[in-house]
Amino acid sequence: MSHNTIIKKKLASNWFALLSDVIYLEIEKIENEYNKKKNKKYKYFEIKEWKKSLFKNEGGGKFRILRNGNLFEKVGVNFSEVSGKFDKKFKSQIPGTKKNSNYWASGISIVMHMKNPHIPAFHFNTRFISTSKNWFGGGMDMTPCLKDKVEEKFFHNKIKRMCNKHNKSYYPKYKKLCDNYFFLKHRNETRGAGGIFFDYKKNNWQKDFNFVIDVGLCFLDCVTSIIRKKMLKKWNKKQKNIQLFKRGRYAEFNLIYDRGTKFGLSTGGNTEAILMSLPPSVKWS
Amino acid sequence: MSHNTIIKKKLASNWFALLSDVIYLEIEKIENEYNKKKNKKYKYFEIKEWKKSLFKNEGGGKFRILRNGNLFEKVGVNFSEVSGKFDKKFKSQIPGTKKNSNYWASGISIVMHMKNPHIPAFHFNTRFISTSKNWFGGGMDMTPCLKDKVEEKFFHNKIKRMCNKHNKSYYPKYKKLCDNYFFLKHRNETRGAGGIFFDYKKNNWQKDFNFVIDVGLCFLDCVTSIIRKKMLKKWNKKQKNIQLFKRGRYAEFNLIYDRGTKFGLSTGGNTEAILMSLPPSVKWS
């Protein structure tokens, strides 16, 4: 491996680790601003670390989870840095593994399920993967339960502005990829209100990395703005029910289609960390 | 197609249709025995029919669903008889499709999610599939939330006795297939307490058909006995919660592994009928 690649991996994984700290602390802060207003007890994230292998040095991860919050019903903030060899079956789906099935991957992924059905569920992920090729992937999207056109516009505008700073082609291209990806074929339904999604991004490393950093910061900005705007909005049982059924679709997507889930479960990732994305409570009709 | 095959299909699908009527009526009866005791309103099944194609004559199905019962929280009783051509990708997984990708399939499948966490969830399915080969498949199994060894023994003994009437090798063989099939690899957990499961059964048509009939009758017998024994048993919130988390595993299994779900979604089956097996309410930690 080139000296250059070692540095890239280090820079990428350092960023993902740092961002996961920043975001989980910000979430804990907002949760407890809410709790203070409502005279509720302070809520903490749990922190769990895991190793991929007990015997080999193949990395692992750290996941932080806030359960049963009064504002955040369930949030997982996942950081991982793992390496190994792809098995034969999985290998054919991954670029750069023809001659050598070794891989290294680091990433951050976050899913937030909110107690208040007025606030969408949010999902964010960025990753750097290295085989004989190196590339970034990731994205962010939101899944509202109750339609709010103003909020959708706000979310997409923020993302668009961030993308445009890097390249005018990014937003339309990555928005489309997101719409195609977060689609439940068997229901003929989108999962949510979209966002952006990109993969196999390997043009100019430094530029790609800057973009990935900005995607993370933009996610934090969008999410905290939307949550702060809506956190005190009242809801009724009917609206909560709509949310629970919508979450059923979310679970269907993650278990049937999601590539990250499949990647994780196929490469011996930590099941608890991978399925942390599943909603805390769900209904099916 | 031989005259013989036409008769076999007709006999099989007639049996599945008849059995689905018998079982849903029996369930409605038990639900309303319970409702009468508890001074609750009479509950009915909804009946929905669907066609696979609006333009071609490729069959369809009838599904009956009881929602929000006081004893049966959600039960689906599905009958279908469909035909068509397998697409290339799916074909390679199905016997007898090398020269000709036509298929015909009829079956019954039932999933019951009970309100009372003392009563297990039950699953039953039998089917007859015809390509250039003809075979039966199916099985039954139960998923308790709260351990009850006596009940497990009762269930397995009933099934064993029924199997032994046909062939002493069936029970151990099909029990093992069931244990292997209803296993969540990513959790290293069984889905439930097992039962029997068989596929590609095509020895002697008449004997196989008799066995399939007996599997259906045995299911009805087991389920009604277990439910009647436990329907008045009280439960608390903690026990209900254990059930909701156990149902999360059930949903994971059906969406990640279940072949029937994949078969249905890949062959243009009715999504609502296929995903009827999903529990009405679920929790993930």
Coordinates of C-alpha atoms in Angstrom, one line a residue:
Chain A
M1 CA 0.0 0.0 0.0
S2 CA 1.3 3.4 -0.9
H3 CA 2.3 5.9 1.8
N4 CA -0.3 8.1 0.2
T5 CA -3.2 5.7 0.8
I6 CA -2.2 5.3 4.4
I7 CA -2.5 9.0 4.9
K8 CA -5.8 9.2 3.1
K9 CA -7.3 6.4 5.3
K10 CA -6.0 8.1 8.4
L11 CA -7.4 11.5 7.5
A12 CA -10.8 10.0 6.5
S13 CA -11.2 7.9 9.6
N14 CA -10.1 10.7 11.9
W15 CA -12.7 13.0 10.3
F16 CA -15.5 10.4 10.7
A17 CA -14.5 9.8 14.4
L18 CA -14.4 13.5 15.1
L19 CA -17.8 14.2 13.4
S20 CA -19.4 11.4 15.3
D21 CA -18.3 13.0 18.5
V22 CA -19.5 16.4 17.5
I23 CA -22.9 15.2 16.4
Y24 CA -23.7 13.0 19.3
L25 CA -22.8 15.7 21.7
E26 CA -25.0 18.2 19.8
I27 CA -27.9 15.8 19.9
E28 CA -27.5 15.2 23.6
K29 CA -27.5 18.9 24.1
I30 CA -30.7 19.5 22.2
E31 CA -32.4 16.5 23.9
N32 CA -31.6 18.0 27.3
E33 CA -32.6 21.6 26.3
Y34 CA -36.0 19.9 25.7
N35 CA -35.9 17.9 28.9
K36 CA -35.1 21.0 30.9
K37 CA -38.1 22.9 29.4
K38 CA -40.3 20.0 30.2
N39 CA -38.9 19.3 33.7
K40 CA -37.7 15.9 32.6
K41 CA -34.6 14.1 33.7
Y42 CA -31.2 14.5 31.9
K43 CA -30.7 11.8 29.2
Y44 CA -27.4 10.4 28.2
F45 CA -26.1 8.4 25.2
E46 CA -24.8 4.9 25.9
I47 CA -21.4 4.2 24.3
K48 CA -20.5 0.8 23.1
E49 CA -17.2 -0.3 21.5
W50 CA -16.9 -3.5 19.5
K51 CA -14.1 -5.4 17.7
K52 CA -14.7 -7.2 14.5
S53 CA -12.5 -10.1 15.4
L54 CA -11.3 -11.4 18.8
F55 CA -8.2 -13.0 17.2
K56 CA -7.3 -10.8 14.3
N57 CA -6.6 -7.1 14.2
E58 CA -9.5 -6.2 11.8
G59 CA -10.7 -3.1 13.5
G60 CA -14.1 -2.4 14.9
G61 CA -16.2 0.5 15.9
K62 CA -17.9 2.7 18.5
F63 CA -21.5 3.2 18.6
R64 CA -23.5 5.6 20.6
I65 CA -27.1 5.2 21.2
L66 CA -29.7 7.4 22.9
R67 CA -32.8 5.4 23.7
N68 CA -36.2 6.5 25.0
G69 CA -35.3 10.2 24.9
N70 CA -38.2 12.6 25.2
L71 CA -37.4 14.3 22.0
F72 CA -35.1 11.7 20.3
E73 CA -37.0 8.4 20.6
K74 CA -33.9 6.6 19.3
V75 CA -30.7 7.9 17.8
G76 CA -27.7 5.8 16.8
V77 CA -24.4 7.4 15.9
N78 CA -22.1 4.8 14.5
F79 CA -18.4 5.1 13.7
S80 CA -16.4 2.2 12.4
E81 CA -13.0 1.3 10.8
V82 CA -12.7 -2.2 9.7
S83 CA -10.5 -4.3 7.4
G84 CA -10.5 -7.9 6.1
K85 CA -11.1 -9.9 3.0
F86 CA -14.4 -10.0 1.1
D87 CA -15.8 -13.4 0.6
K88 CA -16.3 -14.7 -2.9
K89 CA -20.0 -14.0 -3.2
F90 CA -19.8 -10.4 -2.0
K91 CA -16.5 -9.6 -3.8
S92 CA -18.1 -9.5 -7.3
Q93 CA -20.2 -6.6 -6.2
I94 CA -17.3 -4.4 -5.1
P95 CA -14.9 -2.5 -7.4
G96 CA -11.2 -3.1 -7.3
T97 CA -11.3 -6.6 -5.9
K98 CA -10.5 -8.7 -8.9
K99 CA -6.9 -9.4 -8.1
N100 CA -7.0 -8.9 -4.4
S101 CA -10.0 -9.3 -2.1
N102 CA -8.6 -7.2 0.8
Y103 CA -10.6 -4.2 1.9
W104 CA -10.4 -1.4 4.4
A105 CA -13.5 0.7 5.2
S106 CA -14.3 3.5 7.6
G107 CA -17.4 5.5 8.0
I108 CA -20.0 7.2 10.1
S109 CA -23.7 6.5 10.0
I110 CA -26.5 8.1 11.9
V111 CA -30.2 7.4 12.1
M112 CA -32.6 9.5 14.2
H113 CA -36.2 8.5 15.0
M114 CA -38.0 11.3 16.7
K115 CA -40.7 11.0 19.3
N116 CA -42.7 13.9 17.8
P117 CA -44.3 12.8 14.5
H118 CA -44.0 16.3 13.2
I119 CA -40.2 15.9 13.0
P120 CA -38.9 13.7 10.2
A121 CA -36.6 10.7 10.7
F122 CA -33.1 11.6 9.5
H123 CA -30.4 9.4 8.0
F124 CA -26.8 10.3 7.2
N125 CA -23.8 8.3 6.2
T126 CA -20.4 9.0 4.8
R127 CA -17.7 6.4 4.2
F128 CA -14.2 5.9 2.6
I129 CA -13.5 2.4 1.2
S130 CA -10.2 1.1 0.0
T131 CA -9.6 -2.0 -2.1
S132 CA -7.2 -1.7 -5.0
K133 CA -9.3 1.4 -5.6
N134 CA -10.3 4.1 -3.1
W135 CA -13.6 5.9 -3.0
F136 CA -16.0 7.9 -1.0
G137 CA -19.7 7.2 -0.6
G138 CA -22.6 8.5 1.5
G139 CA -25.5 10.8 1.6
M140 CA -28.3 12.1 3.8
D141 CA -32.0 12.0 3.5
M142 CA -35.1 12.6 5.6
T143 CA -38.4 10.7 6.1
P144 CA -41.2 12.9 7.2
C145 CA -44.4 11.2 8.4
L146 CA -46.6 14.3 8.1
K147 CA -46.3 16.3 4.9
D148 CA -44.5 19.7 5.3
K149 CA -43.6 21.3 2.0
V150 CA -41.8 24.3 3.5
E151 CA -39.6 22.0 5.5
E152 CA -38.8 19.8 2.5
K153 CA -37.8 22.9 0.5
F154 CA -35.7 24.1 3.3
F155 CA -33.8 20.8 3.6
H156 CA -33.3 20.5 -0.1
N157 CA -32.2 24.1 -0.5
K158 CA -29.6 23.8 2.2
I159 CA -28.2 20.7 0.5
K160 CA -28.3 22.2 -2.9
R161 CA -26.4 25.3 -1.7
M162 CA -23.7 23.2 -0.1
C163 CA -23.4 21.0 -3.2
N164 CA -23.2 24.0 -5.5
K165 CA -20.1 25.3 -3.7
H166 CA -18.3 22.1 -4.9
N167 CA -19.8 21.4 -8.3
K168 CA -23.1 22.5 -9.9
S169 CA -23.7 19.0 -11.2
Y170 CA -23.7 17.3 -7.8
Y171 CA -27.1 18.3 -6.5
P172 CA -29.2 17.2 -9.4
K173 CA -27.1 14.0 -9.9
Y174 CA -27.0 13.0 -6.3
K175 CA -30.6 13.9 -5.6
K176 CA -31.7 11.6 -8.4
L177 CA -29.5 8.8 -7.1
C178 CA -31.1 9.3 -3.7
D179 CA -34.6 9.1 -5.1
N180 CA -33.7 6.0 -7.0
Y181 CA -32.1 4.3 -4.1
F182 CA -34.6 5.1 -1.3
F183 CA -37.5 3.6 -3.2
L184 CA -39.6 0.6 -2.1
K185 CA -40.3 -1.3 -5.3
H186 CA -42.7 -3.7 -3.8
R187 CA -44.8 -0.8 -2.5
N188 CA -44.1 1.6 -5.4
E189 CA -43.4 4.2 -2.8
T190 CA -40.4 6.5 -2.0
R191 CA -39.1 6.0 1.5
G192 CA -39.2 9.7 2.3
A193 CA -38.6 13.1 1.0
G194 CA -35.2 12.4 -0.4
G195 CA -31.9 14.2 -0.1
I196 CA -28.6 13.2 -1.7
F197 CA -26.8 9.9 -2.2
F198 CA -23.4 9.2 -3.9
D199 CA -21.1 6.3 -4.3
Y200 CA -17.8 5.3 -5.9
K201 CA -16.7 8.9 -5.8
K202 CA -13.1 8.9 -6.8
N203 CA -12.2 11.9 -8.9
N204 CA -9.8 14.1 -7.0
W205 CA -9.2 12.8 -3.5
Q206 CA -8.7 16.2 -1.8
K207 CA -11.8 17.7 -3.5
D208 CA -13.9 14.6 -2.7
F209 CA -12.8 14.7 0.9
N210 CA -13.7 18.4 1.2
F211 CA -17.1 17.5 -0.2
V212 CA -17.6 14.7 2.3
I213 CA -16.7 17.0 5.1
D214 CA -19.2 19.5 3.9
V215 CA -21.9 16.9 3.6
G216 CA -21.4 16.1 7.3
L217 CA -21.5 19.7 8.4
C218 CA -24.6 20.4 6.3
F219 CA -26.4 17.4 7.8
L220 CA -25.7 18.7 11.3
D221 CA -26.9 22.1 10.3
C222 CA -30.1 20.9 8.6
V223 CA -31.1 18.5 11.4
T224 CA -30.5 20.9 14.3
S225 CA -32.5 23.7 12.5
I226 CA -35.5 21.5 11.7
I227 CA -35.6 19.9 15.1
R228 CA -35.3 23.2 17.0
K229 CA -38.1 24.7 14.9
K230 CA -40.5 21.9 15.7
M231 CA -39.6 20.4 19.0
L232 CA -42.3 22.1 20.9
K233 CA -45.1 21.4 18.4
K234 CA -48.0 19.4 19.9
W235 CA -49.2 16.1 18.3
N236 CA -52.1 13.8 18.7
K237 CA -52.5 10.0 18.8
K238 CA -53.6 9.9 15.1
Q239 CA -50.4 11.6 14.0
K240 CA -48.3 9.3 16.2
N241 CA -50.0 6.4 14.5
I242 CA -49.2 7.7 11.0
Q243 CA -45.6 7.8 12.2
L244 CA -45.6 4.2 13.4
F245 CA -47.0 2.9 10.1
K246 CA -44.5 5.1 8.2
R247 CA -41.7 3.5 10.3
G248 CA -42.9 0.1 9.1
R249 CA -41.9 1.1 5.6
Y250 CA -38.6 2.3 7.0
A251 CA -37.9 -1.1 8.5
E252 CA -38.9 -2.8 5.2
F253 CA -36.5 -0.7 3.3
N254 CA -33.6 -1.3 5.6
L255 CA -34.1 -5.1 5.9
I256 CA -35.0 -5.7 2.2
Y257 CA -32.9 -3.2 0.2
D258 CA -30.3 -1.3 2.2
R259 CA -26.8 -1.9 0.9
G260 CA -25.1 -0.7 4.1
T261 CA -27.1 -3.3 6.1
K262 CA -26.2 -6.0 3.6
F263 CA -22.6 -4.9 3.6
G264 CA -22.4 -5.0 7.3
L265 CA -24.2 -8.3 7.8
S266 CA -22.1 -9.9 5.0
T267 CA -18.7 -8.7 6.3
G268 CA -19.2 -9.8 9.9
G269 CA -20.0 -6.3 11.2
N270 CA -21.6 -5.8 14.6
T271 CA -25.3 -6.8 14.2
E272 CA -26.5 -4.5 17.0
A273 CA -24.7 -1.6 15.5
I274 CA -26.0 -2.3 12.0
L275 CA -29.6 -2.8 13.0
M276 CA -29.5 0.2 15.3
S277 CA -31.1 2.0 12.3
L278 CA -34.4 0.1 12.9
P279 CA -37.1 2.3 14.5
P280 CA -37.8 1.8 18.2
S281 CA -41.5 1.0 17.6
V282 CA -43.4 0.2 14.4
K283 CA -46.8 -0.8 13.2
W284 CA -48.0 -2.8 10.2
S285 CA -51.6 -2.8 9.2
Chain B
M1 CA -49.6 -30.5 -19.9
S2 CA -50.9 -34.0 -19.1
H3 CA -54.5 -34.6 -18.1
N4 CA -53.0 -36.0 -14.9
T5 CA -51.3 -32.8 -14.0
I6 CA -54.4 -30.8 -14.6
I7 CA -56.3 -33.0 -12.1
K8 CA -53.5 -32.7 -9.5
K9 CA -53.5 -29.0 -9.7
K10 CA -57.3 -28.8 -9.4
L11 CA -57.3 -31.2 -6.4
A12 CA -54.5 -29.3 -4.6
S13 CA -55.9 -25.8 -5.1
N14 CA -59.4 -27.0 -4.1
W15 CA -58.0 -28.4 -0.9
F16 CA -56.1 -25.2 -0.1
A17 CA -59.2 -23.1 -0.8
L18 CA -61.3 -25.3 1.4
L19 CA -58.8 -25.4 4.2
S20 CA -58.5 -21.6 4.2
D21 CA -62.3 -21.3 4.6
V22 CA -62.3 -23.9 7.4
I23 CA -59.5 -22.2 9.3
Y24 CA -60.6 -18.6 9.0
L25 CA -64.1 -19.5 10.2
E26 CA -62.7 -21.5 13.1
I27 CA -60.5 -18.5 14.1
E28 CA -63.5 -16.1 13.8
K29 CA -65.4 -18.5 16.1
I30 CA -62.7 -18.6 18.8
E31 CA -62.2 -14.8 18.6
N32 CA -65.9 -14.3 19.3
E33 CA -66.2 -16.9 22.0
Y34 CA -63.5 -14.7 23.7
N35 CA -65.3 -11.5 22.9
K36 CA -68.6 -12.9 24.3
K37 CA -66.9 -13.8 27.6
K38 CA -65.4 -10.4 27.8
N39 CA -68.5 -8.5 26.7
K40 CA -66.8 -7.2 23.6
K41 CA -68.2 -6.6 20.2
Y42 CA -68.3 -9.3 17.5
K43 CA -65.2 -9.2 15.2
Y44 CA -65.2 -10.1 11.5
F45 CA -62.5 -11.0 9.0
E46 CA -62.1 -8.7 6.0
I47 CA -62.0 -10.5 2.7
K48 CA -60.0 -9.2 -0.2
E49 CA -59.5 -10.7 -3.6
W50 CA -56.8 -9.8 -6.0
K51 CA -55.7 -10.7 -9.5
K52 CA -52.1 -11.0 -10.5
S53 CA -52.5 -9.3 -13.8
L54 CA -55.2 -7.0 -15.1
F55 CA -54.6 -8.1 -18.7
K56 CA -53.5 -11.7 -18.6
N57 CA -55.2 -14.6 -17.0
E58 CA -52.5 -15.4 -14.4
G59 CA -54.7 -16.1 -11.5
G60 CA -54.7 -14.4 -8.1
G61 CA -55.8 -15.0 -4.6
K62 CA -58.1 -14.3 -1.8
F63 CA -56.9 -13.1 1.6
R64 CA -58.7 -12.8 4.7
I65 CA -57.5 -10.7 7.5
L66 CA -58.7 -10.1 11.1
R67 CA -57.2 -6.9 12.5
N68 CA -57.3 -5.6 16.1
G69 CA -59.1 -8.6 17.5
N70 CA -59.2 -8.9 21.2
L71 CA -57.6 -12.3 21.1
F72 CA -56.1 -12.4 17.6
E73 CA -54.3 -9.2 17.3
K74 CA -53.7 -9.9 13.6
V75 CA -54.3 -13.0 11.5
G76 CA -54.0 -13.4 7.8
V77 CA -55.3 -16.4 5.9
N78 CA -54.0 -16.3 2.4
F79 CA -55.1 -18.5 -0.5
S80 CA -53.6 -18.1 -4.0
E81 CA -53.4 -19.8 -7.3
V82 CA -51.1 -18.1 -9.9
S83 CA -49.3 -18.9 -13.0
G84 CA -46.8 -17.1 -15.3
K85 CA -43.2 -17.3 -16.4
F86 CA -40.3 -16.9 -14.0
D87 CA -37.8 -14.2 -14.9
K88 CA -34.3 -15.1 -15.7
K89 CA -32.8 -14.2 -12.3
F90 CA -35.3 -16.1 -10.2
K91 CA -35.6 -19.1 -12.6
S92 CA -32.1 -20.5 -11.8
Q93 CA -33.3 -21.1 -8.2
I94 CA -36.4 -23.2 -9.1
P95 CA -36.3 -26.9 -10.2
G96 CA -37.7 -27.9 -13.6
T97 CA -37.3 -24.6 -15.3
K98 CA -34.3 -25.3 -17.6
K99 CA -36.2 -25.7 -20.8
N100 CA -39.4 -23.9 -19.9
S101 CA -39.8 -21.0 -17.5
N102 CA -43.6 -21.5 -17.0
Y103 CA -44.9 -22.1 -13.6
W104 CA -48.2 -22.7 -11.8
A105 CA -48.4 -22.4 -8.0
S106 CA -51.2 -22.7 -5.5
G107 CA -51.0 -22.5 -1.7
I108 CA -52.3 -21.5 1.6
S109 CA -50.4 -19.5 4.1
I110 CA -51.4 -18.3 7.6
V111 CA -49.8 -16.2 10.2
M112 CA -51.3 -15.4 13.6
H113 CA -50.1 -12.7 15.9
M114 CA -51.9 -13.0 19.3
K115 CA -52.7 -10.2 21.6
N116 CA -51.9 -12.3 24.7
P117 CA -48.1 -12.7 25.0
H118 CA -48.6 -16.1 26.6
I119 CA -49.8 -17.5 23.3
P120 CA -47.2 -18.0 20.6
A121 CA -47.4 -16.7 17.1
F122 CA -48.2 -19.4 14.6
H123 CA -47.2 -19.9 11.0
F124 CA -48.5 -22.4 8.5
N125 CA -48.1 -22.9 4.8
T126 CA -48.6 -25.6 2.2
R127 CA -48.2 -25.3 -1.5
F128 CA -48.2 -27.2 -4.7
I129 CA -45.9 -25.9 -7.5
S130 CA -45.7 -27.1 -11.0
T131 CA -43.0 -26.4 -13.6
S132 CA -41.8 -29.2 -15.7
K133 CA -41.7 -30.9 -12.3
N134 CA -44.5 -31.0 -9.7
W135 CA -43.9 -30.8 -5.9
F136 CA -45.4 -29.9 -2.6
G137 CA -43.8 -27.8 0.1
G138 CA -44.8 -26.3 3.4
G139 CA -44.7 -26.6 7.1
M140 CA -45.8 -25.1 10.4
D141 CA -44.0 -23.6 13.3
M142 CA -44.6 -21.5 16.4
T143 CA -42.9 -18.6 18.0
P144 CA -43.5 -18.3 21.7
C145 CA -42.5 -15.1 23.4
L146 CA -42.5 -16.5 26.9
K147 CA -40.9 -19.9 27.4
D148 CA -43.4 -22.8 28.0
K149 CA -41.8 -26.2 27.8
V150 CA -45.0 -28.1 28.3
E151 CA -46.6 -26.3 25.4
E152 CA -43.6 -26.9 23.1
K153 CA -43.7 -30.5 23.9
F154 CA -47.4 -30.7 23.2
F155 CA -46.9 -29.0 19.8
H156 CA -44.0 -31.2 18.7
N157 CA -45.7 -34.4 19.9
K158 CA -48.9 -33.6 17.9
I159 CA -46.8 -33.0 14.8
K160 CA -44.7 -36.1 15.4
R161 CA -47.7 -38.3 15.8
M162 CA -49.2 -37.0 12.6
C163 CA -45.9 -37.4 10.7
N164 CA -45.4 -40.9 11.9
K165 CA -48.7 -42.0 10.4
H166 CA -47.2 -41.3 7.0
N167 CA -43.5 -42.1 7.4
K168 CA -41.3 -42.4 10.5
S169 CA -38.5 -40.5 8.8
Y170 CA -40.6 -37.4 8.2
Y171 CA -40.6 -35.8 11.7
P172 CA -36.9 -35.9 12.4
K173 CA -36.1 -34.8 8.9
Y174 CA -38.6 -32.0 8.6
K175 CA -38.0 -30.8 12.1
K176 CA -34.3 -30.4 11.3
L177 CA -35.2 -28.5 8.1
C178 CA -37.4 -26.2 10.1
D179 CA -34.7 -25.5 12.7
N180 CA -32.2 -24.7 9.9
Y181 CA -34.6 -22.6 8.0
F182 CA -36.1 -20.5 10.8
F183 CA -32.7 -19.3 12.0
L184 CA -31.5 -15.7 12.1
K185 CA -27.9 -16.0 11.2
H186 CA -27.1 -12.4 12.0
R187 CA -28.5 -12.8 15.5
N188 CA -27.4 -16.4 15.9
E189 CA -30.9 -17.1 17.2
T190 CA -33.7 -19.4 16.2
R191 CA -36.9 -17.6 15.2
G192 CA -39.0 -19.6 17.6
A193 CA -39.6 -23.1 18.9
G194 CA -39.6 -24.8 15.6
G195 CA -42.0 -27.3 14.0
I196 CA -41.7 -28.9 10.6
F197 CA -40.7 -27.7 7.2
F198 CA -40.4 -29.5 3.8
D199 CA -39.9 -28.6 0.2
Y200 CA -39.5 -30.2 -3.2
K201 CA -41.6 -33.2 -2.0
K202 CA -42.4 -35.3 -5.1
N203 CA -42.2 -39.0 -4.3
N204 CA -45.7 -40.4 -4.7
W205 CA -48.3 -37.7 -5.6
Q206 CA -51.2 -39.3 -3.8
K207 CA -49.2 -40.0 -0.6
D208 CA -47.7 -36.6 -0.6
F209 CA -51.1 -35.0 -1.1
N210 CA -52.5 -37.0 1.9
F211 CA -49.6 -35.8 4.0
V212 CA -50.2 -32.2 3.0
I213 CA -53.8 -32.6 3.9
D214 CA -52.8 -34.0 7.3
V215 CA -50.3 -31.2 7.9
G216 CA -53.2 -28.7 7.5
L217 CA -55.5 -30.5 9.8
C218 CA -52.8 -31.0 12.4
F219 CA -52.1 -27.2 12.3
L220 CA -55.7 -26.4 13.0
D221 CA -55.8 -28.9 15.8
C222 CA -52.6 -27.7 17.5
V223 CA -53.5 -24.0 17.2
T224 CA -57.0 -24.2 18.5
S225 CA -55.9 -26.4 21.5
I226 CA -53.1 -24.1 22.5
I227 CA -55.2 -21.0 22.1
R228 CA -58.2 -22.3 24.0
K229 CA -55.9 -23.4 26.8
K230 CA -54.3 -20.0 27.2
M231 CA -56.8 -17.4 26.0
L232 CA -57.9 -16.3 29.5
K233 CA -54.4 -16.2 31.0
K234 CA -53.6 -12.7 32.3
W235 CA -50.5 -10.9 31.3
N236 CA -48.6 -7.7 32.3
K237 CA -46.9 -4.9 30.5
K238 CA -43.5 -6.4 30.9
Q239 CA -44.6 -9.6 29.2
K240 CA -46.3 -7.6 26.4
N241 CA -43.0 -5.8 25.9
I242 CA -41.1 -9.1 25.6
Q243 CA -43.6 -10.0 22.8
L244 CA -43.0 -6.7 21.0
F245 CA -39.3 -7.2 20.9
K246 CA -39.6 -10.9 19.9
R247 CA -41.8 -9.7 17.0
G248 CA -38.9 -7.5 15.8
R249 CA -37.0 -10.7 15.2
Y250 CA -40.0 -12.1 13.4
A251 CA -40.1 -9.1 11.1
E252 CA -36.3 -9.3 10.5
F253 CA -36.6 -13.0 9.5
N254 CA -39.5 -12.4 7.1
L255 CA -37.9 -9.4 5.4
I256 CA -34.3 -10.7 5.3
Y257 CA -34.6 -14.5 4.8
D258 CA -38.1 -15.7 4.0
R259 CA -38.2 -17.5 0.7
G260 CA -42.0 -17.2 0.4
T261 CA -41.7 -13.4 0.8
K262 CA -39.0 -13.3 -1.8
F263 CA -40.9 -15.6 -4.2
G264 CA -44.0 -13.5 -3.8
L265 CA -42.3 -10.1 -4.3
S266 CA -40.2 -11.5 -7.2
T267 CA -43.2 -12.9 -9.1
G268 CA -45.5 -10.0 -9.0
G269 CA -47.6 -11.3 -6.1
N270 CA -49.8 -9.0 -4.1
T271 CA -47.6 -7.0 -1.7
E272 CA -50.3 -6.5 0.9
A273 CA -51.0 -10.2 0.9
I274 CA -47.4 -11.2 1.1
L275 CA -46.5 -8.7 3.9
M276 CA -49.6 -9.6 5.8
S277 CA -47.2 -11.9 7.8
L278 CA -45.6 -8.8 9.5
P279 CA -46.6 -8.3 13.1
P280 CA -49.1 -5.6 13.9
S281 CA -46.8 -3.8 16.3
V282 CA -43.1 -4.3 16.9
K283 CA -40.3 -2.8 19.0
W284 CA -36.6 -2.7 18.4
S285 CA -34.2 -1.8 21.2

